[in-house]
């Protein structure tokens, strides 16, 4: 297995461990064994022709983090588990492609470039999420409306551009 | 938006719904890393790929199962592309023997990449689809998929069996020297008759024994001319002729026999034409030599069985494609109604040789259920009747058993139809 494969396994395990520890700490020992089982299946499914099934653990882990946070699990642990799961999902997808590289050197270069871009994105995401969890900000109706309109315009612009470029292709 | 982006968007929606349902903002905070990931994907969207793609094959014509190397050369004529996945459209009828038609790399502007893989397949015309190019942002959520059509064709020609010289006896031959007895006196090696000596006859042709019996007349020997002939090979591609559990293998045997016969007749210097009679009329006009051999092999490479209600019977066989009184070779498993048509064609002056693989001698393909004993018996009786009717009418029938070595069995089937039988008695 390439290095990105090991990194995927580490991220998936990290996500499961964080969620299990949070469950144990919150007094849900029965729920603690589920994330490791899921992570084990995720890692096992990699490279064994279970492409579709391998997509399943990530949404389950994400939903479990959200349900856990509502059930009283530690929020930082759940956020860590969520970020690790997202990293594992991305690395698994990339591993599927990078194994088609002509040689190990090319694959290693591509993995390095990919990780150099992935880590800042995850860091920014984690930081924003942490701010969302721990910094209390009260937004007025006008500010909320403005943010909503901004999001909607951005999304519509993106969709329109995608359609135009799709037509050109 | 690809499947990954759709999954992430769905997860954000689920987290938002959970937040609203619980009136708690914390689940929505968990959506932040996903939103950051999606946003980074949108910001780093790849440009449209502008590529020069060339595909080349090591050979454009190959035998069945022979590995063929495919080489792809791609040059980036646009801006730099990161994480680009190429997927070549290998025809489903071909098997990838070595290497991979997919290739992952990064292509800076102006750079080129080349990779190879090997394919092999059965008889047929195989056409490649385009090259699928998936250029991705590093987040794998906003990739662009483009198709670059590159036309490439591989003809897998039918296999051929080595056959010895085949004895045929058409009623009319052409004017050039060849291996076919021409039913006319001239130079040759086979004794044809005796006539009165004429001035200019070489002395070695004198029949001294006969001349000594008559003191006033001198006799000379005559030999049979040997000429090239016009030969038309008709391949039966009617789906109704192949109602057998191993129909594919049976048709392959017919195509192999046709290719082998064409090869043999052309090697002997004859003028050979080909007609594939099935759901279409694929034909090769009469011709000689190696170019004609290639034309026939290419036509046979793309031959396949099919249904055409106008051509369910041999009645509509376009005999005008073949010169009058020439030799026709029909390669067919035979249907019950064929004997009547073939006898009528013989009446028109054609010499006909039927090379017929025996479906009853074939084993069903792997996994196929063997036919019941009663069905086998009925098929055998029907075939025996047809073959006997054809032989009674003076047609040559090479009954080809397919249970042993195909080359030897075809050879022995043709041997049983030596000169004097395959074309019928001299007329």
XYZ file of C-alpha atoms in Angstrom:
596
model
C 0.000 0.000 0.000
C 1.232 3.513 -0.816
C 1.786 6.158 1.806
C -1.552 7.790 1.078
C -3.176 4.419 1.739
C -1.589 4.290 5.164
C -2.621 7.905 5.766
C -6.199 6.957 4.870
C -6.092 4.054 7.326
C -4.676 6.338 10.038
C -7.350 9.003 9.451
C -10.174 6.444 9.471
C -8.803 4.893 12.671
C -8.368 8.346 14.218
C -11.962 9.206 13.496
C -13.173 5.957 15.068
C -10.926 6.298 18.129
C -12.037 9.906 18.775
C -15.693 8.960 18.549
C -15.264 5.834 20.698
C -13.345 7.692 23.414
C -16.004 10.414 23.447
C -18.714 7.730 23.775
C -16.889 6.031 26.638
C -16.313 9.356 28.385
C -19.982 10.263 28.030
C -21.085 6.892 29.434
C -22.218 5.125 26.255
C -20.042 1.990 26.293
C -22.426 0.120 23.963
C -22.018 2.755 21.256
C -18.231 2.837 21.624
C -17.580 -0.337 19.652
C -19.508 0.733 16.546
C -17.040 3.328 15.142
C -14.032 0.936 15.230
C -16.089 -1.726 13.418
C -17.084 0.815 10.799
C -13.502 2.047 10.417
C -12.233 -1.524 10.118
C -14.760 -2.201 7.366
C -13.782 1.037 5.639
C -10.091 0.150 5.670
C -10.788 -3.459 4.677
C -12.978 -2.420 1.745
C -10.168 -0.341 0.241
C -8.749 -1.960 -2.884
C -11.006 -5.013 -2.699
C -13.435 -4.063 -5.441
C -15.981 -2.663 -2.943
C -15.962 0.853 -4.368
C -19.620 1.578 -3.690
C -19.694 -0.010 -0.229
C -16.537 1.881 0.694
C -18.468 5.140 0.304
C -20.911 4.187 3.084
C -18.816 4.633 6.286
C -18.131 8.350 5.750
C -21.772 9.563 5.833
C -22.482 7.203 8.747
C -19.534 8.555 10.739
C -20.547 12.165 9.965
C -24.137 11.549 11.044
C -22.884 9.709 14.146
C -20.758 12.757 15.054
C -23.793 15.039 14.730
C -26.046 12.701 16.723
C -23.265 12.264 19.289
C -22.823 15.994 19.754
C -26.585 16.294 20.352
C -26.445 13.356 22.812
C -23.857 15.066 24.962
C -20.595 13.704 23.581
C -17.576 15.982 23.742
C -17.857 18.524 20.910
C -14.059 18.759 20.222
C -13.887 14.953 19.988
C -16.803 14.879 17.583
C -15.238 17.647 15.486
C -11.919 15.760 15.415
C -13.733 12.591 14.355
C -15.578 14.521 11.644
C -12.435 16.140 10.247
C -10.558 12.814 10.320
C -13.457 11.105 8.510
C -13.474 13.799 5.824
C -9.703 13.467 5.405
C -10.011 9.670 5.175
C -12.791 9.942 2.583
C -10.709 12.292 0.440
C -7.540 10.207 0.723
C -9.388 7.028 -0.140
C -10.728 8.598 -3.330
C -7.336 9.943 -4.238
C -5.654 6.598 -3.520
C -7.978 4.980 -6.076
C -6.649 7.341 -8.730
C -3.003 7.589 -7.731
C -2.535 3.842 -8.067
C -3.038 4.370 -11.839
C 0.081 6.541 -11.979
C 2.788 5.172 -14.281
C 5.429 4.802 -11.553
C 5.935 5.170 -7.816
C 7.823 8.432 -8.172
C 4.988 10.104 -10.095
C 2.448 8.769 -7.590
C 4.497 10.040 -4.667
C 4.766 13.506 -6.202
C 1.016 13.616 -6.843
C 0.288 12.474 -3.277
C 2.598 15.126 -1.874
C 0.930 17.875 -3.913
C -2.495 16.592 -2.906
C -1.656 16.540 0.784
C -0.136 20.027 0.580
C -3.512 21.301 -0.595
C -5.734 19.139 1.561
C -4.180 19.961 4.929
C -4.799 23.778 4.763
C -8.384 23.208 3.607
C -9.061 20.869 6.520
C -7.328 23.245 8.922
C -9.482 26.162 7.778
C -12.591 23.990 8.022
C -11.700 22.761 11.511
C -10.893 26.278 12.664
C -14.202 27.618 11.360
C -16.070 24.755 12.976
C -14.258 25.349 16.280
C -15.221 29.013 16.111
C -18.794 27.947 15.420
C -18.750 25.662 18.450
C -17.065 27.904 20.979
C -17.527 31.535 19.896
C -20.969 32.889 20.541
C -22.025 35.461 17.924
C -25.508 36.891 17.760
C -26.519 37.804 14.193
C -29.391 40.165 13.444
C -32.066 39.359 10.862
C -30.531 41.709 8.253
C -27.080 40.125 8.607
C -28.589 36.632 8.304
C -30.583 37.665 5.251
C -27.479 39.202 3.660
C -25.466 36.032 4.302
C -28.253 33.888 2.878
C -28.532 36.022 -0.274
C -24.739 35.946 -0.695
C -24.711 32.149 -0.425
C -27.634 31.758 -2.825
C -26.086 34.104 -5.433
C -22.726 32.335 -5.167
C -24.317 28.923 -5.543
C -26.473 29.995 -8.519
C -23.461 31.602 -10.205
C -21.479 28.402 -9.776
C -24.287 26.249 -11.180
C -24.769 28.590 -14.178
C -21.057 28.549 -14.979
C -20.939 24.777 -14.694
C -23.843 24.486 -17.144
C -22.264 26.867 -19.649
C -18.915 25.085 -19.556
C -20.739 21.747 -19.836
C -22.522 22.965 -22.984
C -19.222 24.123 -24.484
C -17.671 20.720 -23.841
C -20.905 18.429 -9.832
C -19.750 14.831 -9.422
C -20.934 12.104 -7.064
C -18.511 13.149 -4.320
C -19.781 16.717 -4.338
C -23.370 15.484 -4.294
C -22.622 13.296 -1.266
C -21.016 16.200 0.599
C -23.905 18.520 -0.262
C -26.362 15.913 1.010
C -24.405 15.608 4.262
C -24.463 19.385 4.761
C -28.221 19.267 4.241
C -28.589 16.430 6.789
C -26.534 18.352 9.350
C -28.597 21.504 8.735
C -31.839 19.565 9.195
C -30.516 18.007 12.420
C -29.551 21.465 13.680
C -32.969 22.882 12.908
C -34.761 19.864 14.380
C -32.793 20.033 17.610
C -32.691 23.849 17.668
C -28.969 23.459 18.294
C -26.256 25.063 16.133
C -23.507 22.557 16.994
C -24.342 19.948 14.301
C -24.241 22.783 11.762
C -20.759 23.640 12.994
C -19.712 20.114 11.965
C -20.703 21.033 8.420
C -18.038 23.744 8.325
C -15.115 21.458 7.321
C -17.295 19.999 4.556
C -18.294 23.467 3.347
C -14.653 24.580 3.405
C -13.748 21.490 1.404
C -16.495 22.169 -1.165
C -15.534 25.861 -1.360
C -11.870 24.998 -1.950
C -12.983 22.676 -4.756
C -14.988 25.439 -6.406
C -12.112 27.921 -6.124
C -9.593 25.456 -7.584
C -11.769 24.356 -10.498
C -9.662 23.031 -13.371
C -9.633 24.739 -16.764
C -11.150 22.999 -19.733
C -8.682 20.427 -21.042
C -7.234 21.238 -24.481
C -5.326 18.175 -25.586
C -3.808 16.705 -28.741
C -4.459 12.989 -28.576
C -2.925 10.375 -30.876
C -3.511 6.653 -30.656
C -1.485 4.123 -32.602
C -1.545 0.337 -32.802
C 1.443 -1.925 -33.317
C -0.539 -3.631 -36.110
C -3.916 -2.831 -37.627
C -4.593 -6.429 -38.655
C -3.918 -9.327 -36.339
C -4.890 -12.926 -35.845
C -7.301 -14.091 -33.143
C -5.714 -13.902 -29.688
C -2.584 -12.142 -30.941
C -1.510 -9.331 -28.564
C -1.608 -5.853 -30.077
C 0.151 -2.941 -28.419
C -1.817 0.295 -28.144
C 0.201 3.484 -27.720
C -1.405 6.738 -26.600
C 0.319 10.077 -26.929
C -1.307 13.073 -25.249
C 0.028 16.620 -25.406
C -1.420 19.401 -23.286
C -2.137 22.330 -25.613
C -3.923 24.338 -22.926
C -3.188 25.427 -19.382
C -1.618 23.177 -16.739
C -3.811 20.305 -15.530
C -3.484 18.764 -12.094
C -4.664 15.289 -11.177
C -5.799 14.257 -14.608
C -7.176 10.773 -15.236
C -7.206 9.353 -18.763
C -9.408 6.409 -19.618
C -9.146 4.938 -23.080
C -12.335 3.569 -24.656
C -11.233 0.006 -25.317
C -13.886 -1.902 -27.302
C -15.782 -4.306 -25.059
C -15.019 -7.095 -27.543
C -11.314 -6.840 -26.725
C -9.529 -8.018 -23.605
C -6.746 -5.995 -22.001
C -3.838 -8.447 -21.803
C -1.183 -6.232 -20.288
C -0.958 -2.728 -18.865
C -3.926 -0.523 -18.133
C -6.005 1.701 -20.397
C -6.316 4.160 -17.511
C -3.552 6.565 -16.603
C -3.214 9.149 -13.853
C -0.816 12.054 -14.028
C -0.359 15.826 -13.918
C 0.257 17.679 -17.156
C 1.969 21.094 -17.155
C 1.176 23.355 -20.125
C 2.838 22.098 -23.288
C 3.927 18.808 -21.696
C 3.237 15.431 -23.279
C 2.682 11.988 -21.869
C 2.722 8.578 -23.533
C 1.664 5.179 -22.282
C 1.005 1.746 -23.729
C -1.132 -1.270 -23.039
C -1.791 -4.509 -24.843
C -5.088 -5.944 -26.035
C -6.183 -9.123 -27.727
C -9.485 -10.448 -28.982
C -11.438 -12.678 -31.272
C -12.260 -12.283 -34.952
C -14.021 -9.044 -35.856
C -13.759 -5.339 -36.534
C -12.992 -3.540 -33.306
C -13.401 0.239 -33.129
C -12.108 2.316 -30.214
C -14.214 4.973 -28.564
C -12.751 8.296 -27.561
C -10.326 9.050 -24.778
C -12.162 10.069 -21.607
C -10.324 12.729 -19.672
C -11.263 13.520 -16.097
C -9.462 16.619 -14.925
C -9.981 17.191 -11.217
C -9.510 19.912 -8.713
C -7.424 18.623 -5.830
C -10.584 18.172 -3.763
C -12.146 15.823 -6.276
C -15.499 17.582 -6.202
C -15.566 19.869 -9.226
C -13.827 17.806 -11.879
C -14.470 18.175 -15.588
C -15.017 15.222 -17.879
C -14.203 15.581 -21.566
C -14.203 13.118 -24.439
C -11.562 13.296 -27.142
C -12.663 11.210 -30.121
C -9.757 9.342 -31.747
C -10.754 6.942 -34.492
C -8.820 3.687 -34.374
C -9.785 0.311 -35.820
C -8.322 -3.117 -35.368
C -9.264 -5.957 -37.688
C -8.821 -9.354 -36.126
C -8.687 -11.633 -39.141
C -10.025 -15.183 -39.145
C -7.593 -17.993 -38.458
C -6.640 -20.154 -41.421
C -6.030 -23.851 -41.789
C -3.300 -25.193 -44.037
C -4.968 -27.091 -46.848
C -3.417 -29.111 -49.643
C -4.409 -28.481 -53.267
C -8.165 -28.895 -53.675
C -9.448 -30.742 -56.716
C -12.210 -28.852 -58.497
C -13.711 -29.334 -61.929
C -15.589 -26.252 -63.181
C -17.228 -26.362 -66.586
C -15.380 -23.315 -67.760
C -11.902 -22.071 -67.028
C -9.976 -18.921 -67.814
C -7.257 -18.479 -70.407
C -4.225 -18.603 -68.139
C -2.241 -21.641 -67.074
C -3.193 -22.991 -63.697
C -3.930 -26.141 -61.745
C -7.517 -26.847 -62.875
C -8.215 -29.378 -65.604
C -9.929 -27.440 -68.383
C -11.871 -30.207 -70.216
C -10.030 -29.196 -73.388
C -7.091 -30.721 -75.284
C -3.782 -28.915 -75.173
C -0.524 -28.981 -73.274
C -0.680 -30.704 -69.953
C 0.245 -33.880 -68.184
C -3.068 -35.755 -67.935
C -3.941 -37.952 -70.897
C -7.023 -36.531 -72.650
C -7.362 -38.510 -75.924
C -5.858 -39.520 -79.230
C -6.242 -37.852 -82.615
C -4.738 -38.046 -86.079
C -1.230 -36.616 -86.376
C -1.059 -33.089 -87.736
C 1.898 -31.296 -89.214
C 3.838 -29.535 -86.468
C 2.967 -31.981 -83.681
C 6.140 -32.835 -81.719
C 7.393 -36.364 -82.260
C 7.259 -37.152 -78.544
C 3.485 -36.859 -78.711
C 3.239 -39.617 -81.330
C 1.303 -42.634 -80.188
C 3.513 -45.275 -81.760
C 1.584 -48.241 -80.450
C -1.691 -47.078 -82.016
C -0.015 -45.913 -85.219
C 1.540 -49.348 -85.712
C -1.947 -50.890 -85.878
C -2.955 -48.742 -88.858
C -0.340 -48.513 -91.667
C -1.995 -45.483 -93.342
C -2.631 -43.219 -90.309
C -0.346 -41.782 -87.673
C -1.815 -40.880 -84.293
C -0.735 -38.377 -81.664
C -1.641 -38.164 -77.985
C -3.648 -35.270 -76.610
C -3.334 -33.962 -73.053
C -5.803 -32.028 -70.974
C -5.144 -28.329 -70.561
C -4.622 -26.962 -67.068
C -5.996 -23.503 -66.495
C -7.011 -21.178 -63.684
C -10.676 -21.048 -62.807
C -13.252 -18.613 -61.548
C -14.224 -19.618 -58.044
C -16.944 -18.032 -55.964
C -16.982 -18.748 -52.247
C -20.384 -18.304 -50.617
C -20.392 -18.037 -46.826
C -23.715 -18.912 -45.261
C -24.384 -16.279 -42.577
C -28.129 -16.898 -42.213
C -29.000 -17.103 -38.528
C -31.354 -20.030 -39.290
C -28.416 -22.217 -40.313
C -26.871 -21.932 -36.851
C -29.675 -23.087 -34.579
C -27.249 -24.995 -32.395
C -26.081 -24.645 -28.763
C -22.589 -23.814 -30.029
C -23.735 -21.559 -32.865
C -20.850 -19.116 -32.370
C -18.203 -21.810 -32.679
C -20.033 -23.293 -35.666
C -20.000 -19.965 -37.511
C -16.341 -19.475 -36.611
C -15.636 -22.867 -38.199
C -17.466 -21.755 -41.360
C -15.471 -18.500 -41.506
C -12.197 -20.338 -40.871
C -12.973 -22.834 -43.642
C -13.888 -20.009 -46.046
C -10.654 -18.130 -45.300
C -8.615 -21.326 -45.718
C -10.296 -22.211 -49.008
C -9.818 -18.679 -50.357
C -6.171 -18.763 -49.353
C -5.671 -22.131 -51.072
C -7.493 -21.183 -54.301
C -5.649 -17.864 -54.576
C -2.310 -19.549 -53.908
C -3.080 -21.834 -56.865
C -3.547 -18.765 -59.075
C -7.335 -18.868 -59.413
C -9.644 -15.878 -59.595
C -11.673 -15.885 -56.391
C -14.773 -13.959 -55.327
C -16.514 -13.979 -51.957
C -20.107 -13.498 -50.920
C -21.313 -13.457 -47.322
C -25.001 -14.366 -47.550
C -26.825 -13.454 -44.359
C -28.602 -10.385 -43.071
C -26.583 -8.365 -45.632
C -24.820 -9.204 -48.874
C -21.156 -8.504 -48.238
C -19.143 -9.303 -51.315
C -15.643 -9.113 -52.705
C -15.491 -8.883 -56.505
C -13.430 -11.545 -58.321
C -9.686 -11.007 -58.249
C -6.272 -12.597 -57.995
C -3.296 -12.482 -55.700
C -2.353 -11.175 -52.319
C -4.435 -8.012 -52.431
C -7.503 -10.115 -53.116
C -6.525 -12.342 -50.211
C -6.400 -9.324 -47.907
C -9.770 -8.080 -49.177
C -11.344 -11.453 -48.512
C -9.803 -11.736 -45.051
C -11.038 -8.244 -44.145
C -14.536 -9.066 -45.381
C -14.522 -12.292 -43.360
C -13.211 -10.457 -40.278
C -16.439 -8.498 -40.054
C -18.770 -11.332 -41.071
C -21.523 -12.166 -38.620
C -24.781 -14.044 -38.670
C -28.116 -12.277 -38.842
C -31.732 -12.490 -39.890
C -33.006 -11.102 -43.179
C -36.391 -12.445 -44.160
C -35.614 -11.827 -47.858
C -32.609 -14.101 -47.610
C -33.868 -16.904 -45.422
C -33.539 -19.241 -48.381
C -30.721 -19.585 -50.909
C -33.313 -18.895 -53.630
C -32.275 -15.242 -53.701
C -28.572 -15.973 -53.953
C -27.343 -13.400 -56.527
C -25.650 -15.837 -58.900
C -24.948 -13.029 -61.360
C -22.092 -12.021 -59.108
C -20.274 -15.132 -60.307
C -19.277 -15.849 -63.935
C -21.437 -18.399 -65.746
C -20.368 -22.060 -65.551
C -17.811 -21.221 -62.846
C -17.052 -23.112 -59.654
C -19.088 -22.211 -56.575
C -18.022 -23.303 -53.112
C -20.781 -23.003 -50.534
C -19.597 -23.133 -46.921
C -22.667 -23.847 -44.847
C -24.070 -26.190 -42.187
C -26.989 -26.604 -44.670
C -30.703 -26.181 -44.119
C -33.318 -28.691 -45.298
C -34.555 -26.436 -48.118
C -31.091 -25.801 -49.557
C -30.765 -28.961 -51.647
C -33.511 -27.933 -54.093
C -31.915 -24.527 -54.747
C -28.442 -25.987 -55.107
C -29.664 -28.582 -57.612
C -31.308 -25.789 -59.625
C -28.047 -23.855 -59.616
C -26.216 -26.886 -60.882
C -28.781 -27.018 -63.665
C -27.787 -23.463 -64.586
C -24.273 -24.700 -65.267
C -22.407 -23.985 -62.054
C -20.132 -26.603 -60.586
C -20.866 -26.690 -56.905
C -18.831 -27.919 -53.988
C -20.506 -27.759 -50.593
C -18.192 -27.643 -47.570
C -20.486 -28.372 -44.680
C -19.429 -28.508 -41.027
C -21.512 -31.108 -39.249
C -23.301 -29.437 -36.281
C -23.980 -32.872 -34.802
C -20.257 -33.501 -34.382
C -19.800 -30.347 -32.255
C -19.720 -30.357 -28.508
C -21.936 -27.697 -26.899
C -20.049 -24.701 -25.555
C -18.892 -24.682 -21.919
C -21.794 -24.644 -19.527
C -24.279 -25.333 -22.287
C -26.821 -28.100 -21.882
C -26.171 -30.955 -24.325
C -29.106 -31.560 -26.665
C -31.271 -34.605 -26.010
C -30.510 -37.843 -27.814
C -33.778 -37.673 -29.750
C -33.064 -34.144 -30.978
C -29.550 -35.149 -32.026
C -30.940 -38.115 -33.910
C -33.534 -35.994 -35.743
C -30.876 -33.424 -36.730
C -28.557 -36.190 -37.928
C -31.298 -37.807 -40.022
C -32.272 -34.480 -41.545
C -28.682 -33.706 -42.425
C -28.058 -37.149 -43.880
C -31.107 -36.695 -46.112
C -29.936 -33.303 -47.379
C -26.369 -34.493 -48.000
C -27.578 -37.649 -49.780
C -29.917 -35.601 -52.010
C -27.073 -33.292 -52.985
C -24.712 -36.151 -53.735
C -27.371 -37.884 -55.838
C -27.705 -34.685 -57.872
C -23.977 -34.790 -58.616
C -22.817 -32.064 -56.254
C -19.681 -32.512 -54.223
C -20.300 -32.427 -50.495
C -17.397 -32.298 -48.045
C -18.977 -33.481 -44.801
C -16.729 -31.818 -42.236
C -16.661 -33.398 -38.771
C -15.678 -30.913 -36.095
C -14.878 -33.269 -33.228
C -11.165 -33.683 -34.012
C -8.364 -31.592 -35.444
C -10.202 -29.142 -37.766
C -7.393 -28.986 -40.316
C -7.115 -32.752 -40.706
C -10.858 -33.347 -40.741
C -11.434 -30.640 -43.378
C -8.613 -32.075 -45.441
C -10.033 -35.594 -45.272
C -13.568 -34.294 -46.041
C -12.246 -32.570 -49.169
C -10.195 -35.635 -50.114
C -13.382 -37.680 -50.316
C -14.523 -35.317 -53.093
C -11.721 -35.802 -55.599
C -11.813 -34.709 -59.238
C -14.747 -36.126 -61.107
C -17.067 -35.948 -58.140
C -16.909 -32.435 -56.759
C -17.923 -30.776 -59.975
C -20.106 -33.600 -61.057
C -19.465 -35.669 -64.117
C -17.969 -33.870 -67.125
C -20.666 -32.422 -69.309
